[in-house]
PDB file of C-alpha atoms in Angstrom:
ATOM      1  CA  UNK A 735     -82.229  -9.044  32.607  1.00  0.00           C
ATOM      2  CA  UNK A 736     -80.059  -8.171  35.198  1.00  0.00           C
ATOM      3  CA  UNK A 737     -81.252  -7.899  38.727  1.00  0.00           C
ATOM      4  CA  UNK A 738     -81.091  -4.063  38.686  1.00  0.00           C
ATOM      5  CA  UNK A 739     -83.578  -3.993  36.089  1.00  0.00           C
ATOM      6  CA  UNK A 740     -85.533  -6.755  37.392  1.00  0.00           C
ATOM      7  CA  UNK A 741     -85.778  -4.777  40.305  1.00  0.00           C
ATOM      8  CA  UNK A 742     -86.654  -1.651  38.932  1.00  0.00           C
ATOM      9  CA  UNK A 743     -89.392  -3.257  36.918  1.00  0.00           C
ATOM     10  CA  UNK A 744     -90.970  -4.727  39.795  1.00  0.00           C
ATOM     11  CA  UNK A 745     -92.032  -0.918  40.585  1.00  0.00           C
ATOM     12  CA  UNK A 746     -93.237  -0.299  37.249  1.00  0.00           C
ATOM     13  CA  UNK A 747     -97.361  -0.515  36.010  1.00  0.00           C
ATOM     14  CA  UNK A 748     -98.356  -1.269  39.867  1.00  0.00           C
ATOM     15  CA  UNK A 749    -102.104  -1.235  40.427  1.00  0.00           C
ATOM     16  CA  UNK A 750    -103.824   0.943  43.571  1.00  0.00           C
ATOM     17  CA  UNK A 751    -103.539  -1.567  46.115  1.00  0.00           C
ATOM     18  CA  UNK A 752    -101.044  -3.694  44.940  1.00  0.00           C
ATOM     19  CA  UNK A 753     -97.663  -2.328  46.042  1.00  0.00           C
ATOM     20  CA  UNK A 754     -94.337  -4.243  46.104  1.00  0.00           C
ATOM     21  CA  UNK A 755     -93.930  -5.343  49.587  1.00  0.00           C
ATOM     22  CA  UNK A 756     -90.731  -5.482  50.749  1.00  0.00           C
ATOM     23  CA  UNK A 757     -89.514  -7.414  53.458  1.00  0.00           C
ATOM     24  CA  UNK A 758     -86.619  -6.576  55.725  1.00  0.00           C
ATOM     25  CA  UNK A 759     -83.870  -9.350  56.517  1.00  0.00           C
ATOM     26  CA  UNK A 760     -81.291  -8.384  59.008  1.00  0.00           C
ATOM     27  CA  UNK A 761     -78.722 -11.718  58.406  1.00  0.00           C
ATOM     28  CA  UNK A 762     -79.033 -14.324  56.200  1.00  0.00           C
ATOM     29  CA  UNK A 763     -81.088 -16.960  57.732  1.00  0.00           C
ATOM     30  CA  UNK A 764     -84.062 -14.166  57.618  1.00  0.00           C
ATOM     31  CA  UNK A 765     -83.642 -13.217  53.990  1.00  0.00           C
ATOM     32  CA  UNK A 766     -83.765 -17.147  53.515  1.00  0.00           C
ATOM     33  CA  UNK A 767     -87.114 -17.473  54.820  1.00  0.00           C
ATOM     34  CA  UNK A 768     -88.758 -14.235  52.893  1.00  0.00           C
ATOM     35  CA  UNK A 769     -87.653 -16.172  49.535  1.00  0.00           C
ATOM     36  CA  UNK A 770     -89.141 -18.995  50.754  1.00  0.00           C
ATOM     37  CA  UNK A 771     -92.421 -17.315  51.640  1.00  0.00           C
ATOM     38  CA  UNK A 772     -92.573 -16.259  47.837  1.00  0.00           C
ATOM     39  CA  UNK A 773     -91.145 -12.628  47.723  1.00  0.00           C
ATOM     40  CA  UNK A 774     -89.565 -11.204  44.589  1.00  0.00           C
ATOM     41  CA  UNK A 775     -87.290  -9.021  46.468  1.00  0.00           C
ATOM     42  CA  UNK A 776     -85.785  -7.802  49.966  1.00  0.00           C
ATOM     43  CA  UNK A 777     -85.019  -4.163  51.541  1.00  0.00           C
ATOM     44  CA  UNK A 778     -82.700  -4.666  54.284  1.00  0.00           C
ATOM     45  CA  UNK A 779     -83.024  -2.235  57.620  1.00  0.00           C
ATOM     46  CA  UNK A 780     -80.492  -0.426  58.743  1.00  0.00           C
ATOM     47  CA  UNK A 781     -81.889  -0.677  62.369  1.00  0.00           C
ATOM     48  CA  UNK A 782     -82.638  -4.105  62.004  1.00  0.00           C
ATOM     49  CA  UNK A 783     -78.971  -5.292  61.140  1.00  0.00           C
ATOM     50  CA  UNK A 784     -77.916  -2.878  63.479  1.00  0.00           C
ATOM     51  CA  UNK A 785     -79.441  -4.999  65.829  1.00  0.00           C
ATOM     52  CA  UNK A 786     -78.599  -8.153  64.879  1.00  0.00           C
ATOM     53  CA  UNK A 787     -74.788  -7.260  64.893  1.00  0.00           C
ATOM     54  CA  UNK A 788     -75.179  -5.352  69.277  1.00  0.00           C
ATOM     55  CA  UNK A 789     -75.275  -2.057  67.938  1.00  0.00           C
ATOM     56  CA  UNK A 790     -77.813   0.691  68.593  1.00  0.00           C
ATOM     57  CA  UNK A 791     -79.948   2.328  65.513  1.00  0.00           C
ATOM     58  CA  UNK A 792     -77.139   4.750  63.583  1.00  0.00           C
ATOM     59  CA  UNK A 793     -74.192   3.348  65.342  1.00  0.00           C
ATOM     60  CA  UNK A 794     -73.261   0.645  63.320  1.00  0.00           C
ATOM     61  CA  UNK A 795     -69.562   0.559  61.489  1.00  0.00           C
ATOM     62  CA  UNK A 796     -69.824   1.120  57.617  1.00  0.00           C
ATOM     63  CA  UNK A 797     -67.521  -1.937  57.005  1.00  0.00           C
ATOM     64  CA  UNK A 798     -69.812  -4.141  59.360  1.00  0.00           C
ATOM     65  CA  UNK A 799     -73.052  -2.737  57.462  1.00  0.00           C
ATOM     66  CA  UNK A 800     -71.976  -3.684  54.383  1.00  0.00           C
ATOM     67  CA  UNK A 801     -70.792  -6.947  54.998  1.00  0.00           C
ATOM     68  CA  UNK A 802     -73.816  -7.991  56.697  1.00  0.00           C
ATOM     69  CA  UNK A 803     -75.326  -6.789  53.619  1.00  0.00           C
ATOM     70  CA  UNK A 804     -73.042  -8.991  51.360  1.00  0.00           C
ATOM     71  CA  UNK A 805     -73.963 -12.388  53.336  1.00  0.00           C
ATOM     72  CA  UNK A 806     -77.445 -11.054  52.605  1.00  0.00           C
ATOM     73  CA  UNK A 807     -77.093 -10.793  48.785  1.00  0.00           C
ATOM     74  CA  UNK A 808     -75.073 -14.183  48.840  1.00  0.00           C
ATOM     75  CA  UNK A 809     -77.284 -16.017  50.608  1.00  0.00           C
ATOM     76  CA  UNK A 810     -80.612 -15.317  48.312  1.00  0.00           C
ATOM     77  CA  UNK A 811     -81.233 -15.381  44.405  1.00  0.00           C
ATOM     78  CA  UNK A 812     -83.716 -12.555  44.390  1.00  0.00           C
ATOM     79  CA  UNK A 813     -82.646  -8.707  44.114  1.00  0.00           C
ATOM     80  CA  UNK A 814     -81.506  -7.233  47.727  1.00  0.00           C
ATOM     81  CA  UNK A 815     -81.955  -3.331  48.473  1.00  0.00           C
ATOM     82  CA  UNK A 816     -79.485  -1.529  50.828  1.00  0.00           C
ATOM     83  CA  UNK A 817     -80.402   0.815  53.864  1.00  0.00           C
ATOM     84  CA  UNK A 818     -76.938   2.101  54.129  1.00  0.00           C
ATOM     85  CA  UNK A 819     -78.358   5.405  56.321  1.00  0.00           C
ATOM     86  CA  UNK A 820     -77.011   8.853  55.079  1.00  0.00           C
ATOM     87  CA  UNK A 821     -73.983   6.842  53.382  1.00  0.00           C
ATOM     88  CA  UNK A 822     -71.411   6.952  55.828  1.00  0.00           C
ATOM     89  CA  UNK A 823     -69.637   9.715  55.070  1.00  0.00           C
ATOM     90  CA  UNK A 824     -68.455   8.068  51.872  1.00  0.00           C
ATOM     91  CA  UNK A 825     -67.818   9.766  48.740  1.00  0.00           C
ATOM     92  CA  UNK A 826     -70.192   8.667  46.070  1.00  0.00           C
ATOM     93  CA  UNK A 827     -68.140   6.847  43.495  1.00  0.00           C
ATOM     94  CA  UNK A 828     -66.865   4.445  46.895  1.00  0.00           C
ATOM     95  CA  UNK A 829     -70.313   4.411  48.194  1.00  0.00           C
ATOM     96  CA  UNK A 830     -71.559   3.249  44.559  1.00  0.00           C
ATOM     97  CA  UNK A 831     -68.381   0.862  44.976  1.00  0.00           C
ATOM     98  CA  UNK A 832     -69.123  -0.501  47.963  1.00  0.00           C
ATOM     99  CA  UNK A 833     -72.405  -1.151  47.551  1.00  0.00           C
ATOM    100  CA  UNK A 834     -72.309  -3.073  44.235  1.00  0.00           C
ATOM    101  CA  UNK A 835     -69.260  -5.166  45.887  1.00  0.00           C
ATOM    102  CA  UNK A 836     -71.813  -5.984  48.457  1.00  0.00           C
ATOM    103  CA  UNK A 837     -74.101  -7.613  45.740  1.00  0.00           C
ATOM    104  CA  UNK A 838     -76.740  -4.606  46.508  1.00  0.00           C
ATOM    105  CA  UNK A 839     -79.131  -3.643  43.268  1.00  0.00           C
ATOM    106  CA  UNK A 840     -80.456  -0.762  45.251  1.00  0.00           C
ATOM    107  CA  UNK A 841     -80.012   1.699  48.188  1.00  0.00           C
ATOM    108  CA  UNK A 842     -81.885   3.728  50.836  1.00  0.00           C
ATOM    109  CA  UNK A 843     -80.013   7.140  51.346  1.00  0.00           C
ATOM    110  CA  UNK A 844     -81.454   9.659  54.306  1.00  0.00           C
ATOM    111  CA  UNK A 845     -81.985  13.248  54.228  1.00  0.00           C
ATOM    112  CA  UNK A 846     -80.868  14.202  57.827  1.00  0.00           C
ATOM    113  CA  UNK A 847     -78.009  13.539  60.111  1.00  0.00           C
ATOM    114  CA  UNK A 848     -77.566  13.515  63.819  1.00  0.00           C
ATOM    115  CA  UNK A 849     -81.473  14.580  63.590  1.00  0.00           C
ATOM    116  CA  UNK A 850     -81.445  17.277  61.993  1.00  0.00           C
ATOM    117  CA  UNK A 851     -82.547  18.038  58.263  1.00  0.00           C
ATOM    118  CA  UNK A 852     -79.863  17.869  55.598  1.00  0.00           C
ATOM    119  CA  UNK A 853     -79.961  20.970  53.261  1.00  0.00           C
ATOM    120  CA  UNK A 854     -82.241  19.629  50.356  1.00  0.00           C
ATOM    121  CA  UNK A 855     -80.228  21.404  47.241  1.00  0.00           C
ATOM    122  CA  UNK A 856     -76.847  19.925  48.596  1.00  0.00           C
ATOM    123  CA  UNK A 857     -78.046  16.085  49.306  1.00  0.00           C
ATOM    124  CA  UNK A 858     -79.815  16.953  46.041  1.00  0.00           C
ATOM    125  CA  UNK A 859     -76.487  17.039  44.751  1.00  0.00           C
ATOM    126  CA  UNK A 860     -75.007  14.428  46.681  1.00  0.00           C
ATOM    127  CA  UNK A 861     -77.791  12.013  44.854  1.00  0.00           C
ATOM    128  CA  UNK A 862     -77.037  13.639  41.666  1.00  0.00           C
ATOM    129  CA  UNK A 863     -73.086  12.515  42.023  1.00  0.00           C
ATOM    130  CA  UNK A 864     -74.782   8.572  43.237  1.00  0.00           C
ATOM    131  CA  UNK A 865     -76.868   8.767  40.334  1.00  0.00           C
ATOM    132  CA  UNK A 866     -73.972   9.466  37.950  1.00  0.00           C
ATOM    133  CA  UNK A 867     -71.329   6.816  39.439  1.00  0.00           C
ATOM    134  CA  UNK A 868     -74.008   4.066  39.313  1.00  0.00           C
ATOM    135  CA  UNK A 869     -75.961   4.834  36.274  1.00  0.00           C
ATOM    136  CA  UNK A 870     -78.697   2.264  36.138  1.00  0.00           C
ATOM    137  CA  UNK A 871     -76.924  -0.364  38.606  1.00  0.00           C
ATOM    138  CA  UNK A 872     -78.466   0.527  41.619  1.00  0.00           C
ATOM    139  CA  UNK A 873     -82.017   1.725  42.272  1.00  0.00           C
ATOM    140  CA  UNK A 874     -82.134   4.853  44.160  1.00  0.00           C
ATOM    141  CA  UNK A 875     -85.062   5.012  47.582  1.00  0.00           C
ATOM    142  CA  UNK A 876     -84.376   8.760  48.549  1.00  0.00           C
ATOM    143  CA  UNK A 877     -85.755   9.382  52.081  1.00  0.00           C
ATOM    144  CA  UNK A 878     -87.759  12.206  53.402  1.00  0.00           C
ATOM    145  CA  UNK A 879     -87.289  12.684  56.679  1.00  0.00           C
ATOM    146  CA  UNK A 880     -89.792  15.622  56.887  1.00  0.00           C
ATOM    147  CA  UNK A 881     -92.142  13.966  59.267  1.00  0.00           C
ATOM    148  CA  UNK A 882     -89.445  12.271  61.810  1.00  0.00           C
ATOM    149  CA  UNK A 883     -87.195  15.342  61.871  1.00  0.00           C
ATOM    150  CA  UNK A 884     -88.765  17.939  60.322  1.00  0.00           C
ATOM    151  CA  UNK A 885     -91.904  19.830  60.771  1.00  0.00           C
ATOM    152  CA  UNK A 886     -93.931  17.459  59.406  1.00  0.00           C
ATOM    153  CA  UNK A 887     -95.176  19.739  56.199  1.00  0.00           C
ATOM    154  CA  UNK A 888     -96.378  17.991  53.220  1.00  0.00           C
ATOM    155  CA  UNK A 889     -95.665  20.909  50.962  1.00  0.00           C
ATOM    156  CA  UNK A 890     -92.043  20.605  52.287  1.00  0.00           C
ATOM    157  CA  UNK A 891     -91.972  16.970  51.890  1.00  0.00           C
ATOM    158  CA  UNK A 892     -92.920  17.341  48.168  1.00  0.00           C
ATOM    159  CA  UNK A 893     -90.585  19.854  48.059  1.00  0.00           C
ATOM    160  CA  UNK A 894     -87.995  18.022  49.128  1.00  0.00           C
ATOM    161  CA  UNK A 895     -89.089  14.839  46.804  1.00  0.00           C
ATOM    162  CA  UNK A 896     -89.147  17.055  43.527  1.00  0.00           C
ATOM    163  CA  UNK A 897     -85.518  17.995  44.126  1.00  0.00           C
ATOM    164  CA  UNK A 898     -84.298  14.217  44.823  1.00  0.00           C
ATOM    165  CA  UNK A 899     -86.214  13.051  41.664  1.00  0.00           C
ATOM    166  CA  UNK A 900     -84.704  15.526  39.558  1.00  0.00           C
ATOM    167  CA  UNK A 901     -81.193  14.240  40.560  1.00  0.00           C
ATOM    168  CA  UNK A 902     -82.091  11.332  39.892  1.00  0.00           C
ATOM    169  CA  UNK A 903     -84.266   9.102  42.327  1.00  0.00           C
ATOM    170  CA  UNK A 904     -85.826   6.161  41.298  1.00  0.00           C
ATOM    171  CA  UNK A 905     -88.414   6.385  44.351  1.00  0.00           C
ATOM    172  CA  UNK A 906     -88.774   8.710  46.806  1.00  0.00           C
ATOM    173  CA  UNK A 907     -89.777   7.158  51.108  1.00  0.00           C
ATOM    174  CA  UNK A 908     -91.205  10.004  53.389  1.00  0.00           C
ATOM    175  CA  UNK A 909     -90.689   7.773  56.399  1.00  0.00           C
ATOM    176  CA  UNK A 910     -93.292   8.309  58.915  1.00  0.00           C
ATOM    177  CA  UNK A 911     -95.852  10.336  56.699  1.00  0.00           C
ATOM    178  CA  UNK A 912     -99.124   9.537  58.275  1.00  0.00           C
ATOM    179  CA  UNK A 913    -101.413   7.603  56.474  1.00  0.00           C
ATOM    180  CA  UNK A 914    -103.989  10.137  55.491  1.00  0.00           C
ATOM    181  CA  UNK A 915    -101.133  12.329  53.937  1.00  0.00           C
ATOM    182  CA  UNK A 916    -100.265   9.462  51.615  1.00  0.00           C
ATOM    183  CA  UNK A 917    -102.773  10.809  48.701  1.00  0.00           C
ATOM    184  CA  UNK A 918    -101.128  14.457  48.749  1.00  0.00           C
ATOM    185  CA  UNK A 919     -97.728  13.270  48.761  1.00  0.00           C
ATOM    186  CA  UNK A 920     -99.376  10.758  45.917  1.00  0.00           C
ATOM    187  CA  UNK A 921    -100.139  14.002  43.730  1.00  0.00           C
ATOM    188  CA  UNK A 922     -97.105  15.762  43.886  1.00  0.00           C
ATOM    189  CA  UNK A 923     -94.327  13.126  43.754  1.00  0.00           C
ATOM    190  CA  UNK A 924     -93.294  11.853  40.217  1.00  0.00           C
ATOM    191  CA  UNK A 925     -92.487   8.108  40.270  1.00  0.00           C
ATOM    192  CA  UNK A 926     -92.702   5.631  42.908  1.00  0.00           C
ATOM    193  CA  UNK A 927     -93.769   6.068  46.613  1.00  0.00           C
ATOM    194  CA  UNK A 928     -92.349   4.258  49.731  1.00  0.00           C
ATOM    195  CA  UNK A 929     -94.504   3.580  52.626  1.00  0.00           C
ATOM    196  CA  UNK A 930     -93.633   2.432  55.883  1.00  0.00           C
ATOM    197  CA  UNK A 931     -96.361  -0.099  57.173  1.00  0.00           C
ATOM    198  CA  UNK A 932     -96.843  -1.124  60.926  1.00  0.00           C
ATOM    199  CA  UNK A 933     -97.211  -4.194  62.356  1.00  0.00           C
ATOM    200  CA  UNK A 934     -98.790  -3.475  65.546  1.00  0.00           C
ATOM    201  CA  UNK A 935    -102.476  -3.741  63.740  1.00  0.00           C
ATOM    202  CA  UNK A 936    -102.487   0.236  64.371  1.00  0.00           C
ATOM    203  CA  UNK A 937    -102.009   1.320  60.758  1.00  0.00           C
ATOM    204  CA  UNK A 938    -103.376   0.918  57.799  1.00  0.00           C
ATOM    205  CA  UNK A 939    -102.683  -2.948  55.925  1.00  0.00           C
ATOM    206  CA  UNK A 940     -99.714  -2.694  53.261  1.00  0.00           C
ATOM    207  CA  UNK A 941    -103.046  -2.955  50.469  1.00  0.00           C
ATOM    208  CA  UNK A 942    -104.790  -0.155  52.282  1.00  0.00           C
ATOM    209  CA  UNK A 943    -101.082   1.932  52.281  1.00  0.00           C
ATOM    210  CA  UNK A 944    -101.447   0.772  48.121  1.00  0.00           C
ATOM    211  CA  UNK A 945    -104.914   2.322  47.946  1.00  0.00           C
ATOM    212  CA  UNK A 946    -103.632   5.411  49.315  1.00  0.00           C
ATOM    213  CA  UNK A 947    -100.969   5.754  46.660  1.00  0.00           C
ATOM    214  CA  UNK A 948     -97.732   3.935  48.071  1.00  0.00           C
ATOM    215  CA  UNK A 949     -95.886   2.121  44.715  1.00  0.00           C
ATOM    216  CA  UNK A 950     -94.212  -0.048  47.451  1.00  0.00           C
ATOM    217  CA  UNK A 951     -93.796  -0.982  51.425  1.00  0.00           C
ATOM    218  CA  UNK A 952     -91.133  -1.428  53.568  1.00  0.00           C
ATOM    219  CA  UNK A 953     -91.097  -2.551  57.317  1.00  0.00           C
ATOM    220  CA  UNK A 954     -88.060  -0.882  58.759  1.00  0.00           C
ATOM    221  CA  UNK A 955     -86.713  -2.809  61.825  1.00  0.00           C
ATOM    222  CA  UNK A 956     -90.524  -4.107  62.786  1.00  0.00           C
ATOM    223  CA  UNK A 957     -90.066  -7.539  61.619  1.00  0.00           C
ATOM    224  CA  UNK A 958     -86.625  -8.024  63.220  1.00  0.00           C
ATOM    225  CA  UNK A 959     -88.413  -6.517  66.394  1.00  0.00           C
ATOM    226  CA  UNK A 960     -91.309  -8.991  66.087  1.00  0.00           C
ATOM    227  CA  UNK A 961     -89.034 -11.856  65.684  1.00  0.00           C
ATOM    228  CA  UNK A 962     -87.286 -10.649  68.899  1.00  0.00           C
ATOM    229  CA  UNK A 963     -90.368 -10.726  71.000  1.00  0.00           C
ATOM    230  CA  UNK A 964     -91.485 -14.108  69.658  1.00  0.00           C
ATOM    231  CA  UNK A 965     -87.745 -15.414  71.007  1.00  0.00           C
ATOM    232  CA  UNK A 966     -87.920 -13.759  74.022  1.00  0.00           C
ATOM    233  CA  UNK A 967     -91.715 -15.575  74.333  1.00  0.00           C
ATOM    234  CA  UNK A 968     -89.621 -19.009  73.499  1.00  0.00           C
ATOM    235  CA  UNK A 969     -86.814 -18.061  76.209  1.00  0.00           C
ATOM    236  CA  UNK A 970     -89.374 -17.901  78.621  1.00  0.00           C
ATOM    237  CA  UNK A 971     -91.148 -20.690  78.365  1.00  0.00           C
ATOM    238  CA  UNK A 972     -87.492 -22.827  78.756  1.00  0.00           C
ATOM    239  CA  UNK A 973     -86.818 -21.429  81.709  1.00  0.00           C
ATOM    240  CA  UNK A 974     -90.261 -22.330  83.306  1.00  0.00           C
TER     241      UNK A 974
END
């Protein structure tokens, strides 16, 4: 089995309250220790590597984000997904390209740019055209970025989802959808469901984010953040 499909399969026939948690490395050395800890599989964050490589959220270069993204997948046996943002401006077949060169089995792709809401029919398209230049090499995590830049409608969210799944989505991640939103979005999303868990003990535990109807969880740049603060706590203490 490839590790595509070995991917894919790890969102298949998941039980309420046992989603695929997905870590997020931002270099190598982090990935390294998520294997270790026991997980199947890794999601990098685009803000995370961002940060690891001096640039702000959004700003980093495509060529940097992808290689950071190759000594990711070459550093680790287990399958690595791919926040590559709204795809740099890259045509699909070379974003497709680029991503498989990078050793990626998957890819997060965003609905909005600059802030602002993407028409849905045309990125519908735009994952239609990814869809057809990877076939089933990479798995597809469409975002919804109704509740960060939009106005926060579920209706619109599923809207949005229906038309990404129908190009071709393998999962579909309304980023930022609060918790007690999750069942709705639940009912009227085909196929899996990406939640974004906290780690500030505010939301809901990645099992409680399960119950609620999320196939799988992702971290965005919160555990490269929480490894920042505990190395800032270690900084400290050598200079007292």
């Amino acid at each position: 089995m490839s590790k595509a499909a070995a991917f894919r399969a790890l969102h298949q026939g998941r039980a309420p309250g046992d989603p695929l948690i997905l870590p997020g490395p931002w270099d190598a050395a982090s990935a390294r220790v998520f294997v270790a800890a026991g997980f199947p599989a890794l999601a990098t964050p685009s803000a995370g590597v961002a940060a690891s490589l001096g640039y702000a959220d959004g700003a980093t270069p495509a060529d940097e984000m992808f290689a950071a993204v190759a000594r990711i997948t070459r550093a680790v046996d287990v399958p690595v997904s791919a926040d590559v943002e709204g795809g740099y401006g890259l045509a699909p077949k070379e974003l497709v390209e680029r991503l498989l060169e990078a050793g990626a089995v998957g890819c997060n792709l965003e609905d909005s740019e600059g802030g602002v809401l993407k028409d849905p029919h045309e990125h519908a398209a735009f994952l239609a055209e990814v869809r057809a230049a990877a076939g089933d090499r990479l798995f597809v995590n469409a975002r919804v970025d109704t509740f960060v830049h939009g106005d926060g409608d579920p209706e619109r969210a599923v809207e949005r989802a229906a038309l990404y799944v129908a190009a071709g989505a393998d999962c579909v991640y309304p980023i930022l959808a609060p918790a007690d939103v999750l069942p709705l979005l639940r009912a009227g999303i085909q196929g899996p469901l990406n939640a974004l868990a906290r780690l500030d003990g505010d939301g809901p535990s990645p099992a409680a984010l399960g119950g609620l109807g999320a196939t799988r969880i992702t971290f965005g740049p919160g555990l490269q953040r929480r490894a920042a603060e505990a190395l800032k706590g270690i900084a400290a203490g050598l200079m007292a």
